[in-house]
Amino acid sequence: SRKDLKRDFRKLWIKRINAACRQYDLSYSRFMDGLTKAGIVSKTGEGLNRKMLSELAIADPKAFEELVKTAKKALAK
């Protein structure tokens, strides 16, 4: 059904983001927490969403690396 498809895509995006984050010694949950603290991702749906983050991790690793650095800086504060 449509709901299952949405759920499956969300799981896929999270797995891709997690795999990309692990290359920089950061877990998915810490990465998302850092992006939330930095104001890049919000719980209301503003900013980057998981689909965009997944696409960045695949298509533009340099930009994703910058996001990881930003998340780590926000977590350090």
N, CA, C and O atoms as a Tinker XYZ file with bonds, in Angstrom:
   308  protein
     1  N      0.840000   -1.194000    0.000000    73     2
     2  CA     0.000000    0.000000    0.000000    64     1     3
     3  C      0.875000    1.244000    0.000000    63     2     4     5
     4  O      2.098000    1.165000    0.125000    81     3
     5  N      0.238000    2.368000   -0.140000    73     3     6
     6  CA     0.990000    3.625000   -0.222000    64     5     7
     7  C      1.732000    3.940000    1.075000    63     6     8     9
     8  O      2.855000    4.444000    1.041000    81     7
     9  N      1.120000    3.651000    2.200000    73     7    10
    10  CA     1.769000    3.925000    3.478000    64     9    11
    11  C      3.008000    3.065000    3.671000    63    10    12    13
    12  O      4.021000    3.526000    4.198000    81    11
    13  N      2.921000    1.817000    3.242000    73    11    14
    14  CA     4.088000    0.931000    3.333000    64    13    15
    15  C      5.226000    1.434000    2.457000    63    14    16    17
    16  O      6.391000    1.363000    2.849000    81    15
    17  N      4.901000    1.937000    1.288000    73    15    18
    18  CA     5.916000    2.456000    0.378000    64    17    19
    19  C      6.628000    3.658000    1.003000    63    18    20    21
    20  O      7.853000    3.755000    0.937000    81    19
    21  N      5.872000    4.565000    1.605000    73    19    22
    22  CA     6.464000    5.727000    2.266000    64    21    23
    23  C      7.377000    5.293000    3.407000    63    22    24    25
    24  O      8.471000    5.830000    3.580000    81    23
    25  N      6.918000    4.325000    4.173000    73    23    26
    26  CA     7.693000    3.804000    5.300000    64    25    27
    27  C      8.990000    3.166000    4.806000    63    26    28    29
    28  O     10.048000    3.356000    5.406000    81    27
    29  N      8.907000    2.419000    3.726000    73    27    30
    30  CA    10.089000    1.747000    3.179000    64    29    31
    31  C     11.118000    2.746000    2.658000    63    30    32    33
    32  O     12.319000    2.562000    2.856000    81    31
    33  N     10.654000    3.800000    1.996000    73    31    34
    34  CA    11.584000    4.812000    1.499000    64    33    35
    35  C     12.259000    5.544000    2.650000    63    34    36    37
    36  O     13.459000    5.814000    2.594000    81    35
    37  N     11.505000    5.865000    3.685000    73    35    38
    38  CA    12.096000    6.538000    4.847000    64    37    39
    39  C     13.179000    5.661000    5.470000    63    38    40    41
    40  O     14.244000    6.164000    5.826000    81    39
    41  N     12.926000    4.363000    5.607000    73    39    42
    42  CA    13.931000    3.440000    6.144000    64    41    43
    43  C     15.185000    3.431000    5.272000    63    42    44    45
    44  O     16.303000    3.438000    5.788000    81    43
    45  N     15.000000    3.415000    3.946000    73    43    46
    46  CA    16.123000    3.412000    3.017000    64    45    47
    47  C     16.956000    4.680000    3.165000    63    46    48    49
    48  O     18.184000    4.621000    3.210000    81    47
    49  N     16.280000    5.831000    3.240000    73    47    50
    50  CA    17.007000    7.096000    3.387000    64    49    51
    51  C     17.804000    7.120000    4.685000    63    50    52    53
    52  O     18.949000    7.573000    4.701000    81    51
    53  N     17.213000    6.640000    5.763000    73    51    54
    54  CA    17.901000    6.627000    7.048000    64    53    55
    55  C     19.114000    5.704000    6.987000    63    54    56    57
    56  O     20.167000    6.046000    7.524000    81    55
    57  N     18.994000    4.557000    6.354000    73    55    58
    58  CA    20.129000    3.635000    6.225000    64    57    59
    59  C     21.252000    4.263000    5.421000    63    58    60    61
    60  O     22.422000    4.116000    5.773000    81    59
    61  N     20.912000    4.960000    4.346000    73    59    62
    62  CA    21.942000    5.615000    3.525000    64    61    63
    63  C     22.653000    6.716000    4.306000    63    62    64    65
    64  O     23.877000    6.832000    4.252000    81    63
    65  N     21.891000    7.514000    5.023000    73    63    66
    66  CA    22.486000    8.599000    5.814000    64    65    67
    67  C     23.380000    8.018000    6.902000    63    66    68    69
    68  O     24.489000    8.502000    7.125000    81    67
    69  N     22.901000    6.992000    7.571000    73    67    70
    70  CA    23.683000    6.358000    8.626000    64    69    71
    71  C     24.992000    5.804000    8.082000    63    70    72    73
    72  O     26.039000    5.980000    8.704000    81    71
    73  N     24.951000    5.144000    6.941000    73    71    74
    74  CA    26.167000    4.591000    6.339000    64    73    75
    75  C     27.157000    5.699000    5.997000    63    74    76    77
    76  O     28.361000    5.542000    6.201000    81    75
    77  N     26.659000    6.805000    5.482000    73    75    78
    78  CA    27.538000    7.925000    5.139000    64    77    79
    79  C     28.114000    8.579000    6.395000    63    78    80    81
    80  O     29.275000    8.987000    6.403000    81    79
    81  N     27.320000    8.679000    7.443000    73    79    82
    82  CA    27.790000    9.281000    8.697000    64    81    83
    83  C     28.857000    8.429000    9.367000    63    82    84    85
    84  O     29.807000    8.955000    9.947000    81    83
    85  N     28.699000    7.126000    9.288000    73    83    86
    86  CA    29.652000    6.218000    9.928000    64    85    87
    87  C     31.055000    6.371000    9.355000    63    86    88    89
    88  O     32.032000    6.055000   10.032000    81    87
    89  N     31.170000    6.848000    8.128000    73    87    90
    90  CA    32.488000    7.091000    7.533000    64    89    91
    91  C     33.220000    8.209000    8.268000    63    90    92    93
    92  O     34.448000    8.285000    8.224000    81    91
    93  N     32.467000    9.073000    8.942000    73    91    94
    94  CA    33.039000   10.199000    9.668000    64    93    95
    95  C     32.924000   10.010000   11.180000    63    94    96    97
    96  O     32.961000   10.980000   11.936000    81    95
    97  N     32.785000    8.761000   11.614000    73    95    98
    98  CA    32.705000    8.406000   13.038000    64    97    99
    99  C     31.572000    9.137000   13.762000    63    98   100   101
   100  O     31.767000    9.704000   14.838000    81    99
   101  N     30.413000    9.112000   13.162000    73    99   102
   102  CA    29.246000    9.755000   13.742000    64   101   103
   103  C     28.031000    8.878000   13.466000    63   102   104   105
   104  O     27.877000    8.354000   12.363000    81   103
   105  N     27.183000    8.721000   14.451000    73   103   106
   106  CA    25.980000    7.915000   14.243000    64   105   107
   107  C     24.883000    8.783000   13.620000    63   106   108   109
   108  O     24.954000   10.012000   13.626000    81   107
   109  N     23.889000    8.116000   13.096000    73   107   110
   110  CA    22.764000    8.823000   12.473000    64   109   111
   111  C     22.064000    9.733000   13.471000    63   110   112   113
   112  O     21.766000   10.887000   13.163000    81   111
   113  N     21.804000    9.217000   14.661000    73   111   114
   114  CA    21.051000   10.007000   15.638000    64   113   115
   115  C     21.840000   11.232000   16.096000    63   114   116   117
   116  O     21.262000   12.305000   16.272000    81   115
   117  N     23.146000   11.088000   16.291000    73   115   118
   118  CA    23.975000   12.236000   16.684000    64   117   119
   119  C     24.060000   13.253000   15.536000    63   118   120   121
   120  O     24.051000   14.463000   15.764000    81   119
   121  N     24.140000   12.746000   14.311000    73   119   122
   122  CA    24.179000   13.618000   13.134000    64   121   123
   123  C     22.900000   14.452000   13.037000    63   122   124   125
   124  O     22.956000   15.666000   12.842000    81   123
   125  N     21.763000   13.800000   13.172000    73   123   126
   126  CA    20.492000   14.518000   13.086000    64   125   127
   127  C     20.337000   15.494000   14.244000    63   126   128   129
   128  O     19.802000   16.588000   14.064000    81   127
   129  N     20.799000   15.109000   15.432000    73   127   130
   130  CA    20.746000   16.010000   16.585000    64   129   131
   131  C     21.618000   17.236000   16.338000    63   130   132   133
   132  O     21.222000   18.358000   16.653000    81   131
   133  N     22.793000   17.023000   15.782000    73   131   134
   134  CA    23.686000   18.148000   15.471000    64   133   135
   135  C     23.106000   19.075000   14.422000    63   134   136   137
   136  O     23.224000   20.294000   14.543000    81   135
   137  N     22.482000   18.519000   13.396000    73   135   138
   138  CA    21.860000   19.355000   12.370000    64   137   139
   139  C     20.670000   20.124000   12.927000    63   138   140   141
   140  O     20.419000   21.259000   12.521000    81   139
   141  N     19.939000   19.517000   13.848000    73   139   142
   142  CA    18.808000   20.203000   14.477000    64   141   143
   143  C     19.313000   21.364000   15.324000    63   142   144   145
   144  O     18.749000   22.457000   15.284000    81   143
   145  N     20.375000   21.126000   16.092000    73   143   146
   146  CA    20.949000   22.186000   16.922000    64   145   147
   147  C     21.537000   23.306000   16.078000    63   146   148   149
   148  O     21.528000   24.466000   16.489000    81   147
   149  N     22.051000   22.961000   14.893000    73   147   150
   150  CA    22.621000   23.960000   13.994000    64   149   151
   151  C     21.539000   24.713000   13.214000    63   150   152   153
   152  O     21.827000   25.726000   12.578000    81   151
   153  N     20.310000   24.227000   13.261000    73   151   154
   154  CA    19.210000   24.893000   12.567000    64   153   155
   155  C     19.063000   24.494000   11.108000    63   154   156   157
   156  O     18.351000   25.160000   10.357000    81   155
   157  N     19.718000   23.431000   10.699000    73   155   158
   158  CA    19.651000   22.987000    9.308000    64   157   159
   159  C     18.446000   22.087000    9.084000    63   158   160   161
   160  O     17.818000   22.124000    8.026000    81   159
   161  N     18.129000   21.280000   10.086000    73   159   162
   162  CA    16.973000   20.380000   10.032000    64   161   163
   163  C     16.060000   20.746000   11.195000    63   162   164   165
   164  O     16.530000   20.970000   12.310000    81   163
   165  N     14.768000   20.806000   10.942000    73   163   166
   166  CA    13.838000   21.091000   12.028000    64   165   167
   167  C     12.788000   20.004000   12.125000    63   166   168   169
   168  O     12.546000   19.273000   11.164000    81   167
   169  N     12.180000   19.901000   13.265000    73   167   170
   170  CA    11.166000   18.875000   13.474000    64   169   171
   171  C      9.854000   19.223000   12.795000    63   170   172   173
   172  O      8.977000   18.368000   12.669000    81   171
   173  N      9.709000   20.460000   12.359000    73   171   174
   174  CA     8.476000   20.876000   11.689000    64   173   175
   175  C      8.537000   20.662000   10.187000    63   174   176   177
   176  O      7.571000   20.957000    9.483000    81   175
   177  N      9.661000   20.152000    9.680000    73   175   178
   178  CA     9.766000   19.856000    8.263000    64   177   179
   179  C     10.457000   20.938000    7.451000    63   178   180   181
   180  O     10.569000   20.821000    6.231000    81   179
   181  N     10.917000   21.983000    8.110000    73   179   182
   182  CA    11.636000   23.044000    7.394000    64   181   183
   183  C     13.092000   22.649000    7.246000    63   182   184   185
   184  O     13.622000   21.894000    8.061000    81   183
   185  N     13.732000   23.152000    6.220000    73   183   186
   186  CA    15.137000   22.844000    5.994000    64   185   187
   187  C     15.303000   21.554000    5.218000    63   186   188   189
   188  O     14.408000   21.141000    4.480000    81   187
   189  N     16.449000   20.922000    5.387000    73   187   190
   190  CA    16.735000   19.678000    4.673000    64   189   191
   191  C     15.950000   18.522000    5.282000    63   190   192   193
   192  O     15.834000   18.410000    6.503000    81   191
   193  N     15.417000   17.669000    4.424000    73   191   194
   194  CA    14.737000   16.470000    4.918000    64   193   195
   195  C     15.610000   15.249000    4.656000    63   194   196   197
   196  O     16.678000   15.365000    4.055000    81   195
   197  N     15.168000   14.102000    5.095000    73   195   198
   198  CA    15.966000   12.894000    4.976000    64   197   199
   199  C     16.212000   12.499000    3.526000    63   198   200   201
   200  O     17.275000   11.974000    3.197000    81   199
   201  N     15.247000   12.746000    2.670000    73   199   202
   202  CA    15.422000   12.413000    1.256000    64   201   203
   203  C     16.563000   13.245000    0.664000    63   202   204   205
   204  O     17.414000   12.713000   -0.050000    81   203
   205  N     16.580000   14.534000    0.956000    73   203   206
   206  CA    17.637000   15.404000    0.442000    64   205   207
   207  C     18.997000   15.014000    1.014000    63   206   208   209
   208  O     19.995000   14.994000    0.294000    81   207
   209  N     19.034000   14.704000    2.306000    73   207   210
   210  CA    20.291000   14.294000    2.923000    64   209   211
   211  C     20.820000   13.009000    2.301000    63   210   212   213
   212  O     22.023000   12.867000    2.080000    81   211
   213  N     19.925000   12.081000    2.023000    73   211   214
   214  CA    20.315000   10.827000    1.383000    64   213   215
   215  C     20.883000   11.074000   -0.007000    63   214   216   217
   216  O     21.905000   10.495000   -0.377000    81   215
   217  N     20.231000   11.922000   -0.767000    73   215   218
   218  CA    20.718000   12.246000   -2.108000    64   217   219
   219  C     22.071000   12.954000   -2.055000    63   218   220   221
   220  O     22.940000   12.698000   -2.888000    81   219
   221  N     22.249000   13.847000   -1.073000    73   219   222
   222  CA    23.539000   14.524000   -0.920000    64   221   223
   223  C     24.643000   13.524000   -0.588000    63   222   224   225
   224  O     25.752000   13.617000   -1.116000    81   223
   225  N     24.342000   12.585000    0.271000    73   223   226
   226  CA    25.341000   11.587000    0.665000    64   225   227
   227  C     25.815000   10.780000   -0.529000    63   226   228   229
   228  O     26.981000   10.392000   -0.595000    81   227
   229  N     24.920000   10.525000   -1.475000    73   227   230
   230  CA    25.265000    9.727000   -2.648000    64   229   231
   231  C     25.902000   10.584000   -3.746000    63   230   232   233
   232  O     26.960000   10.243000   -4.273000    81   231
   233  N     25.253000   11.691000   -4.082000    73   231   234
   234  CA    25.647000   12.480000   -5.249000    64   233   235
   235  C     26.775000   13.477000   -4.974000    63   234   236   237
   236  O     27.583000   13.754000   -5.860000    81   235
   237  N     26.837000   14.016000   -3.755000    73   235   238
   238  CA    27.824000   15.048000   -3.459000    64   237   239
   239  C     28.458000   14.802000   -2.082000    63   238   240   241
   240  O     28.075000   15.444000   -1.104000    81   239
   241  N     29.412000   13.892000   -2.002000    73   239   242
   242  CA    30.023000   13.558000   -0.710000    64   241   243
   243  C     30.720000   14.743000   -0.034000    63   242   244   245
   244  O     30.768000   14.814000    1.194000    81   243
   245  N     31.256000   15.669000   -0.828000    73   243   246
   246  CA    31.934000   16.846000   -0.245000    64   245   247
   247  C     30.946000   17.714000    0.526000    63   246   248   249
   248  O     31.245000   18.168000    1.631000    81   247
   249  N     29.782000   17.942000   -0.046000    73   247   250
   250  CA    28.756000   18.739000    0.633000    64   249   251
   251  C     28.269000   18.007000    1.879000    63   250   252   253
   252  O     28.018000   18.631000    2.910000    81   251
   253  N     28.137000   16.699000    1.788000    73   251   254
   254  CA    27.706000   15.924000    2.946000    64   253   255
   255  C     28.756000   16.000000    4.052000    63   254   256   257
   256  O     28.415000   16.076000    5.233000    81   255
   257  N     30.017000   15.981000    3.671000    73   255   258
   258  CA    31.089000   16.099000    4.656000    64   257   259
   259  C     31.007000   17.438000    5.387000    63   258   260   261
   260  O     31.243000   17.501000    6.594000    81   259
   261  N     30.679000   18.492000    4.672000    73   259   262
   262  CA    30.514000   19.808000    5.303000    64   261   263
   263  C     29.356000   19.795000    6.298000    63   262   264   265
   264  O     29.438000   20.411000    7.361000    81   263
   265  N     28.285000   19.097000    5.952000    73   263   266
   266  CA    27.162000   18.975000    6.877000    64   265   267
   267  C     27.576000   18.202000    8.135000    63   266   268   269
   268  O     27.151000   18.535000    9.242000    81   267
   269  N     28.396000   17.185000    7.960000    73   267   270
   270  CA    28.880000   16.419000    9.111000    64   269   271
   271  C     29.732000   17.312000   10.003000    63   270   272   273
   272  O     29.601000   17.271000   11.226000    81   271
   273  N     30.594000   18.110000    9.409000    73   271   274
   274  CA    31.424000   19.030000   10.187000    64   273   275
   275  C     30.556000   20.034000   10.948000    63   274   276   277
   276  O     30.813000   20.332000   12.115000    81   275
   277  N     29.533000   20.549000   10.279000    73   275   278
   278  CA    28.614000   21.491000   10.925000    64   277   279
   279  C     27.892000   20.820000   12.090000    63   278   280   281
   280  O     27.728000   21.422000   13.151000    81   279
   281  N     27.466000   19.589000   11.894000    73   279   282
   282  CA    26.775000   18.859000   12.961000    64   281   283
   283  C     27.711000   18.624000   14.147000    63   282   284   285
   284  O     27.299000   18.761000   15.299000    81   283
   285  N     28.961000   18.274000   13.872000    73   283   286
   286  CA    29.919000   18.023000   14.951000    64   285   287
   287  C     30.204000   19.308000   15.740000    63   286   288   289
   288  O     30.338000   19.273000   16.964000    81   287
   289  N     30.296000   20.449000   15.028000    73   287   290
   290  CA    30.506000   21.722000   15.705000    64   289   291
   291  C     29.322000   22.062000   16.606000    63   290   292   293
   292  O     29.509000   22.523000   17.732000    81   291
   293  N     28.126000   21.840000   16.122000    73   291   294
   294  CA    26.927000   22.134000   16.911000    64   293   295
   295  C     26.833000   21.223000   18.132000    63   294   296   297
   296  O     26.355000   21.648000   19.184000    81   295
   297  N     27.280000   19.989000   18.003000    73   295   298
   298  CA    27.253000   19.063000   19.143000    64   297   299
   299  C     28.315000   19.429000   20.174000    63   298   300   301
   300  O     28.135000   19.168000   21.364000    81   299
   301  N     29.414000   20.028000   19.737000    73   299   302
   302  CA    30.506000   20.383000   20.647000    64   301   303
   303  C     30.155000   21.573000   21.537000    63   302   304   305
   304  O     30.726000   21.741000   22.615000    81   303
   305  N     29.218000   22.390000   21.083000    73   303   306
   306  CA    28.862000   23.585000   21.877000    64   305   307
   307  C     28.074000   23.238000   23.103000    63   306   308
   308  O     27.702000   24.127000   23.870000    81   307
